[in-house]
Amino acid sequence: MRIVCVGGGPAGLYFAILAKLRDPRHEVAVMERNPAGATHGWGVVFWDALLDDLYRNDRVSADEMRKASVLYEGQEVRLRDAPTAYLGGYGFSVSRRSMLEVLTARAQDLGVDVQFEREVTDLSELGDVDLLVASDGVNSPIRERYADDFGTDVAVGRNKYIWLGTTKVFDAFTFAFEETSAGWIWFHAYPSASGNSTCIVECTPQTWSALGLDTLGGVEGVARLEQIFARHLDGHALLNRAHGMGEAHWLSFREIINRTWYRGNIVLMGDAAHTTHFTIGSGTKLAMRDAIALGDLLPADAADLPPRLRYFDESGRATLRATQDAAHKSMTWFENLDGKIDDDPVQFAYALWKRRGNYPRWRYQLHLATQIGTLRRVRREVSSARRSLRARKRGELGRVPAGWARR
Ligand SMILES: Cc1cc2nc3c(=O)[nH]c(=O)nc-3n(C[C@H](O)[C@H](O)[C@H](O)COP(=O)(O)OP(=O)(O)OC[C@H]3O[C@@H](n4cnc5c(N)ncnc54)[C@H](O)[C@@H]3O)c2cc1C
């Protein structure tokens, strides 16, 4: 089959890899409008569940992705200058640039034709294609062209956010909340293997305009944020130019839902098909899971595609519903934060943690225990042991022979 993926993000590149692994005779191309190594945004977080999937599907890229990632342990919640409150858990973070480099290299090794600086503006320029994957992101031009057929529904989130980096290295996933005369403003920060950290700043539109962030230019806007978050940044800079890209801008989150993910031989994948609010850190995982799901269904012959696309669409949308609901709850929790912030950081941190739903009472007791240094270290030891076990189970700690492929 001739397969073209428009958009070289995690969805398009990972699907191209899996399509080639499934059948090397497929002719697969990825067309990406940005130059190689240029991408918006900084790091993204993910958890064991994604690594399990990646190791199961392609050990070579999984191993490289793990090497490019950094582990963070625990979460910190900082409320003005109050004592830090702690949450448990761990996760991994990888810069988008490193992740895309890993996936590009693997795709090219497998014979995928990855074309950079190739913006697709007219589908007829692609010639005869058996399967066209619209992996062209949240603003997908392909989806927009056929918005009526896909039944696209776009809801715009209320808050403003900007995706920045910082030279400060945060060891833990860190939430910092500052109260200004114009209302609350906060960031979500996490480390990155390259030595910087990701820092996403968020606030209500009222706070945003009252602080002048709607009119300040890039440099002045960043300077204003550095001033507001000075005590959490320890003199470090905020960075507003991601790899090879122009300045980051303030945005409003776009929640995308489609009635169907396919139209003829065009299939939506990743953010083009669905988005989940960044406060649950799942979009990359879901994009790669789409790639896995469709990769598993890929037939040898184009004639067998229609029922498989239908199955991909129906099962994908059904599986996604719970995550989209959780993401929506998380987004609304942050949108309604003003006036709800508890002066007690420990209580506030617990409310933050359970924003997606309620948990049994023992979770609260565990949370209280986690505030005590010695008990926090014990909790960390336990999760570290569980993490090693899981890594061993998926084969992460074993040696990966050169040239190892799935099939
Ligand atoms: C602030 C923020 C923080 C986030 N943090 C996390 C996180 O911690 N964890 C997580 O899992 N997810 C996170 N996400 C979500 C994640 O970034 C996306 O869900 C993920 O990138 C989706 O992958 P994709 O391949 O579908 O789209 P993208 O990564 O957006 O890739 C789409 C690609 O298509 C290209 N393109 C578009 N149009 C064309 C065209 N016409 N021709 C050629 N190329 C084109 C674009 O240049 C782009 O490279 C975050 C998102 C935001 C906004």
CSV table of N, CA and C in Angstrom, one decimal, residues 1 22-23 25-26 297-304 308:
chain,number,residue,atom,x,y,z
A,1,MET,N,0.8,-1.2,0.0
A,1,MET,CA,0.0,0.0,0.0
A,1,MET,C,0.9,1.2,0.0
A,22,ARG,N,5.1,-3.6,10.3
A,22,ARG,CA,4.0,-4.6,10.0
A,22,ARG,C,4.3,-5.3,8.6
A,23,ASP,N,4.6,-4.4,7.7
A,23,ASP,CA,4.9,-5.0,6.3
A,23,ASP,C,5.9,-4.0,5.6
A,25,ARG,N,6.9,-3.9,2.8
A,25,ARG,CA,6.6,-3.6,1.4
A,25,ARG,C,5.7,-2.4,1.3
A,26,HIS,N,5.1,-1.9,2.4
A,26,HIS,CA,4.3,-0.7,2.3
A,26,HIS,C,5.2,0.4,2.0
A,297,LEU,N,-4.2,-2.9,13.0
A,297,LEU,CA,-5.3,-3.3,12.1
A,297,LEU,C,-4.9,-3.2,10.6
A,298,LEU,N,-3.7,-2.7,10.3
A,298,LEU,CA,-3.4,-2.4,8.9
A,298,LEU,C,-3.4,-3.7,8.1
A,299,PRO,N,-4.1,-3.7,7.0
A,299,PRO,CA,-4.1,-4.9,6.1
A,299,PRO,C,-3.0,-4.9,5.1
A,300,ALA,N,-2.8,-6.0,4.5
A,300,ALA,CA,-1.7,-6.0,3.4
A,300,ALA,C,-2.2,-5.3,2.2
A,301,ASP,N,-3.6,-5.3,2.0
A,301,ASP,CA,-4.2,-4.9,0.8
A,301,ASP,C,-5.2,-3.7,1.1
A,302,ALA,N,-5.1,-2.7,0.2
A,302,ALA,CA,-6.0,-1.5,0.4
A,302,ALA,C,-7.5,-1.9,0.4
A,303,ALA,N,-7.8,-2.9,-0.4
A,303,ALA,CA,-9.2,-3.3,-0.5
A,303,ALA,C,-9.8,-3.7,0.9
A,304,ASP,N,-9.0,-4.1,1.8
A,304,ASP,CA,-9.5,-4.5,3.1
A,304,ASP,C,-9.5,-3.4,4.1
A,308,ARG,N,-11.7,-1.9,8.5
A,308,ARG,CA,-10.7,-1.8,9.6
A,308,ARG,C,-10.7,-0.3,10.1
